[in-house]
Amino acid sequence: MREIDQARRAAHHGPMPDLPPDPYLLPPPGDWFASDAAHHLLDKPKFCPSCASSLDRGLTTEWWSGHERIFMTWCAACRWTGNVVLFDKAIIEEPEH
Ligand SMILES: [Zn+2]
């Protein structure tokens, strides 16, 4: 696949919902990373999994492992650090009762 075709695919994941206000500037629509940046803004954790404080003053960075989206998260209120993982399906084993 040509590099330009890969860039076009990355910029067009389909229709996007309305985006919330962004304190940071998103790349212009159509840029190669614009769609990923917009999805990050929509899907990143908003509250700390440990203390439930807003993560507005914390840190969230995202990477991918296969189909999983992993958000490394740091909470400024309680200093919790950990990964929040988004996935499409979960396979859970339950022991016999
Ligand atoms: Zn916290």
PDB file of C-alpha atoms and ligand atoms in Angstrom:
ATOM      1  CA  MET A   1       0.000   0.000   0.000  1.00  0.00           C
ATOM      2  CA  ARG A   2       1.335   3.374  -0.934  1.00  0.00           C
ATOM      3  CA  GLU A   3       2.178   5.728   1.914  1.00  0.00           C
ATOM      4  CA  ILE A   4      -0.353   8.327   0.744  1.00  0.00           C
ATOM      5  CA  ASP A   5      -3.131   5.671   0.758  1.00  0.00           C
ATOM      6  CA  GLN A   6      -2.211   4.676   4.317  1.00  0.00           C
ATOM      7  CA  ALA A   7      -2.409   8.325   5.370  1.00  0.00           C
ATOM      8  CA  ARG A   8      -5.858   8.696   3.791  1.00  0.00           C
ATOM      9  CA  ARG A   9      -7.142   5.575   5.567  1.00  0.00           C
ATOM     10  CA  ALA A  10      -5.833   6.822   8.910  1.00  0.00           C
ATOM     11  CA  ALA A  11      -7.617  10.146   8.467  1.00  0.00           C
ATOM     12  CA  HIS A  12     -11.025   8.661   7.611  1.00  0.00           C
ATOM     13  CA  HIS A  13     -12.452   6.202  10.145  1.00  0.00           C
ATOM     14  CA  GLY A  14     -16.008   7.152   9.251  1.00  0.00           C
ATOM     15  CA  PRO A  15     -18.421   9.740  10.583  1.00  0.00           C
ATOM     16  CA  MET A  16     -17.410  11.354  13.845  1.00  0.00           C
ATOM     17  CA  PRO A  17     -19.792  12.433  16.615  1.00  0.00           C
ATOM     18  CA  ASP A  18     -19.685  16.016  17.836  1.00  0.00           C
ATOM     19  CA  LEU A  19     -16.463  16.540  19.716  1.00  0.00           C
ATOM     20  CA  PRO A  20     -16.312  18.000  23.233  1.00  0.00           C
ATOM     21  CA  PRO A  21     -14.371  21.240  23.782  1.00  0.00           C
ATOM     22  CA  ASP A  22     -10.657  20.557  23.438  1.00  0.00           C
ATOM     23  CA  PRO A  23      -8.200  22.542  25.566  1.00  0.00           C
ATOM     24  CA  TYR A  24      -5.521  21.507  23.105  1.00  0.00           C
ATOM     25  CA  LEU A  25      -5.622  22.097  19.392  1.00  0.00           C
ATOM     26  CA  LEU A  26      -6.604  19.082  17.320  1.00  0.00           C
ATOM     27  CA  PRO A  27      -4.871  18.680  13.964  1.00  0.00           C
ATOM     28  CA  PRO A  28      -6.839  20.103  11.041  1.00  0.00           C
ATOM     29  CA  PRO A  29      -9.475  17.639   9.700  1.00  0.00           C
ATOM     30  CA  GLY A  30      -7.926  15.492   6.969  1.00  0.00           C
ATOM     31  CA  ASP A  31      -4.431  15.532   8.440  1.00  0.00           C
ATOM     32  CA  TRP A  32      -3.017  12.020   8.737  1.00  0.00           C
ATOM     33  CA  PHE A  33      -3.394  11.922  12.535  1.00  0.00           C
ATOM     34  CA  ALA A  34      -6.616  13.978  12.857  1.00  0.00           C
ATOM     35  CA  SER A  35      -8.984  11.022  13.237  1.00  0.00           C
ATOM     36  CA  ASP A  36      -6.816   9.303  15.875  1.00  0.00           C
ATOM     37  CA  ALA A  37      -6.480  12.546  17.834  1.00  0.00           C
ATOM     38  CA  ALA A  38     -10.255  13.090  17.753  1.00  0.00           C
ATOM     39  CA  HIS A  39     -10.941   9.497  18.910  1.00  0.00           C
ATOM     40  CA  HIS A  40      -8.405   9.961  21.714  1.00  0.00           C
ATOM     41  CA  LEU A  41     -10.236  13.093  22.879  1.00  0.00           C
ATOM     42  CA  LEU A  42     -13.578  11.235  22.864  1.00  0.00           C
ATOM     43  CA  ASP A  43     -12.441   7.971  24.451  1.00  0.00           C
ATOM     44  CA  LYS A  44      -9.694   8.825  26.944  1.00  0.00           C
ATOM     45  CA  PRO A  45     -10.532   8.249  30.624  1.00  0.00           C
ATOM     46  CA  LYS A  46     -12.155  11.336  32.137  1.00  0.00           C
ATOM     47  CA  PHE A  47     -11.954  10.335  35.805  1.00  0.00           C
ATOM     48  CA  CYS A  48      -9.364   8.551  37.939  1.00  0.00           C
ATOM     49  CA  PRO A  49     -10.126   4.825  38.413  1.00  0.00           C
ATOM     50  CA  SER A  50      -8.738   5.052  41.964  1.00  0.00           C
ATOM     51  CA  CYS A  51     -10.181   8.260  43.493  1.00  0.00           C
ATOM     52  CA  ALA A  52     -12.733   9.399  40.851  1.00  0.00           C
ATOM     53  CA  SER A  53     -11.186  12.870  40.541  1.00  0.00           C
ATOM     54  CA  SER A  54     -11.238  14.542  37.156  1.00  0.00           C
ATOM     55  CA  LEU A  55      -8.171  13.763  35.056  1.00  0.00           C
ATOM     56  CA  ASP A  56      -8.175  17.273  33.538  1.00  0.00           C
ATOM     57  CA  ARG A  57      -4.958  18.045  35.437  1.00  0.00           C
ATOM     58  CA  GLY A  58      -3.561  14.516  35.026  1.00  0.00           C
ATOM     59  CA  LEU A  59      -1.864  12.848  32.117  1.00  0.00           C
ATOM     60  CA  THR A  60      -3.248  10.381  29.612  1.00  0.00           C
ATOM     61  CA  THR A  61      -1.265   9.031  26.723  1.00  0.00           C
ATOM     62  CA  GLU A  62      -2.442   6.322  24.347  1.00  0.00           C
ATOM     63  CA  TRP A  63      -0.894   3.497  22.398  1.00  0.00           C
ATOM     64  CA  TRP A  64      -2.145   0.380  20.694  1.00  0.00           C
ATOM     65  CA  SER A  65      -1.429  -3.308  21.158  1.00  0.00           C
ATOM     66  CA  GLY A  66      -3.228  -5.341  18.493  1.00  0.00           C
ATOM     67  CA  HIS A  67      -6.867  -4.217  18.647  1.00  0.00           C
ATOM     68  CA  GLU A  68      -6.586  -2.886  22.212  1.00  0.00           C
ATOM     69  CA  ARG A  69      -6.303   0.816  22.931  1.00  0.00           C
ATOM     70  CA  ILE A  70      -4.232   1.404  26.069  1.00  0.00           C
ATOM     71  CA  PHE A  71      -4.363   4.693  27.985  1.00  0.00           C
ATOM     72  CA  MET A  72      -1.459   5.187  30.379  1.00  0.00           C
ATOM     73  CA  THR A  73      -3.005   7.416  33.007  1.00  0.00           C
ATOM     74  CA  TRP A  74      -1.655   9.506  35.877  1.00  0.00           C
ATOM     75  CA  CYS A  75      -3.896  11.234  38.409  1.00  0.00           C
ATOM     76  CA  ALA A  76      -2.692  14.567  39.806  1.00  0.00           C
ATOM     77  CA  ALA A  77      -5.024  14.281  42.825  1.00  0.00           C
ATOM     78  CA  CYS A  78      -3.968  10.894  44.252  1.00  0.00           C
ATOM     79  CA  ARG A  79      -0.844  10.146  42.136  1.00  0.00           C
ATOM     80  CA  TRP A  80      -2.338   6.853  40.879  1.00  0.00           C
ATOM     81  CA  THR A  81      -0.657   5.597  37.718  1.00  0.00           C
ATOM     82  CA  GLY A  82      -1.918   2.740  35.600  1.00  0.00           C
ATOM     83  CA  ASN A  83      -3.285   1.567  32.291  1.00  0.00           C
ATOM     84  CA  VAL A  84      -6.904   1.795  31.223  1.00  0.00           C
ATOM     85  CA  VAL A  85      -7.562  -0.589  28.318  1.00  0.00           C
ATOM     86  CA  LEU A  86     -10.371  -0.357  25.783  1.00  0.00           C
ATOM     87  CA  PHE A  87     -11.282  -3.498  23.878  1.00  0.00           C
ATOM     88  CA  ASP A  88     -14.172  -4.703  21.722  1.00  0.00           C
ATOM     89  CA  LYS A  89     -14.742  -8.088  23.404  1.00  0.00           C
ATOM     90  CA  ALA A  90     -13.855  -9.633  26.738  1.00  0.00           C
ATOM     91  CA  ILE A  91     -13.562 -13.344  27.408  1.00  0.00           C
ATOM     92  CA  ILE A  92     -14.067 -13.967  31.099  1.00  0.00           C
ATOM     93  CA  GLU A  93     -13.704 -17.342  32.776  1.00  0.00           C
ATOM     94  CA  GLU A  94     -15.859 -17.965  35.786  1.00  0.00           C
ATOM     95  CA  PRO A  95     -14.921 -20.789  38.156  1.00  0.00           C
ATOM     96  CA  GLU A  96     -17.486 -23.484  38.901  1.00  0.00           C
ATOM     97  CA  HIS A  97     -19.689 -22.747  41.926  1.00  0.00           C
TER      98      HIS A  97
HETATM   99 ZN    ZN B   1      -6.876   9.683  41.604  1.00  0.00          ZN
END
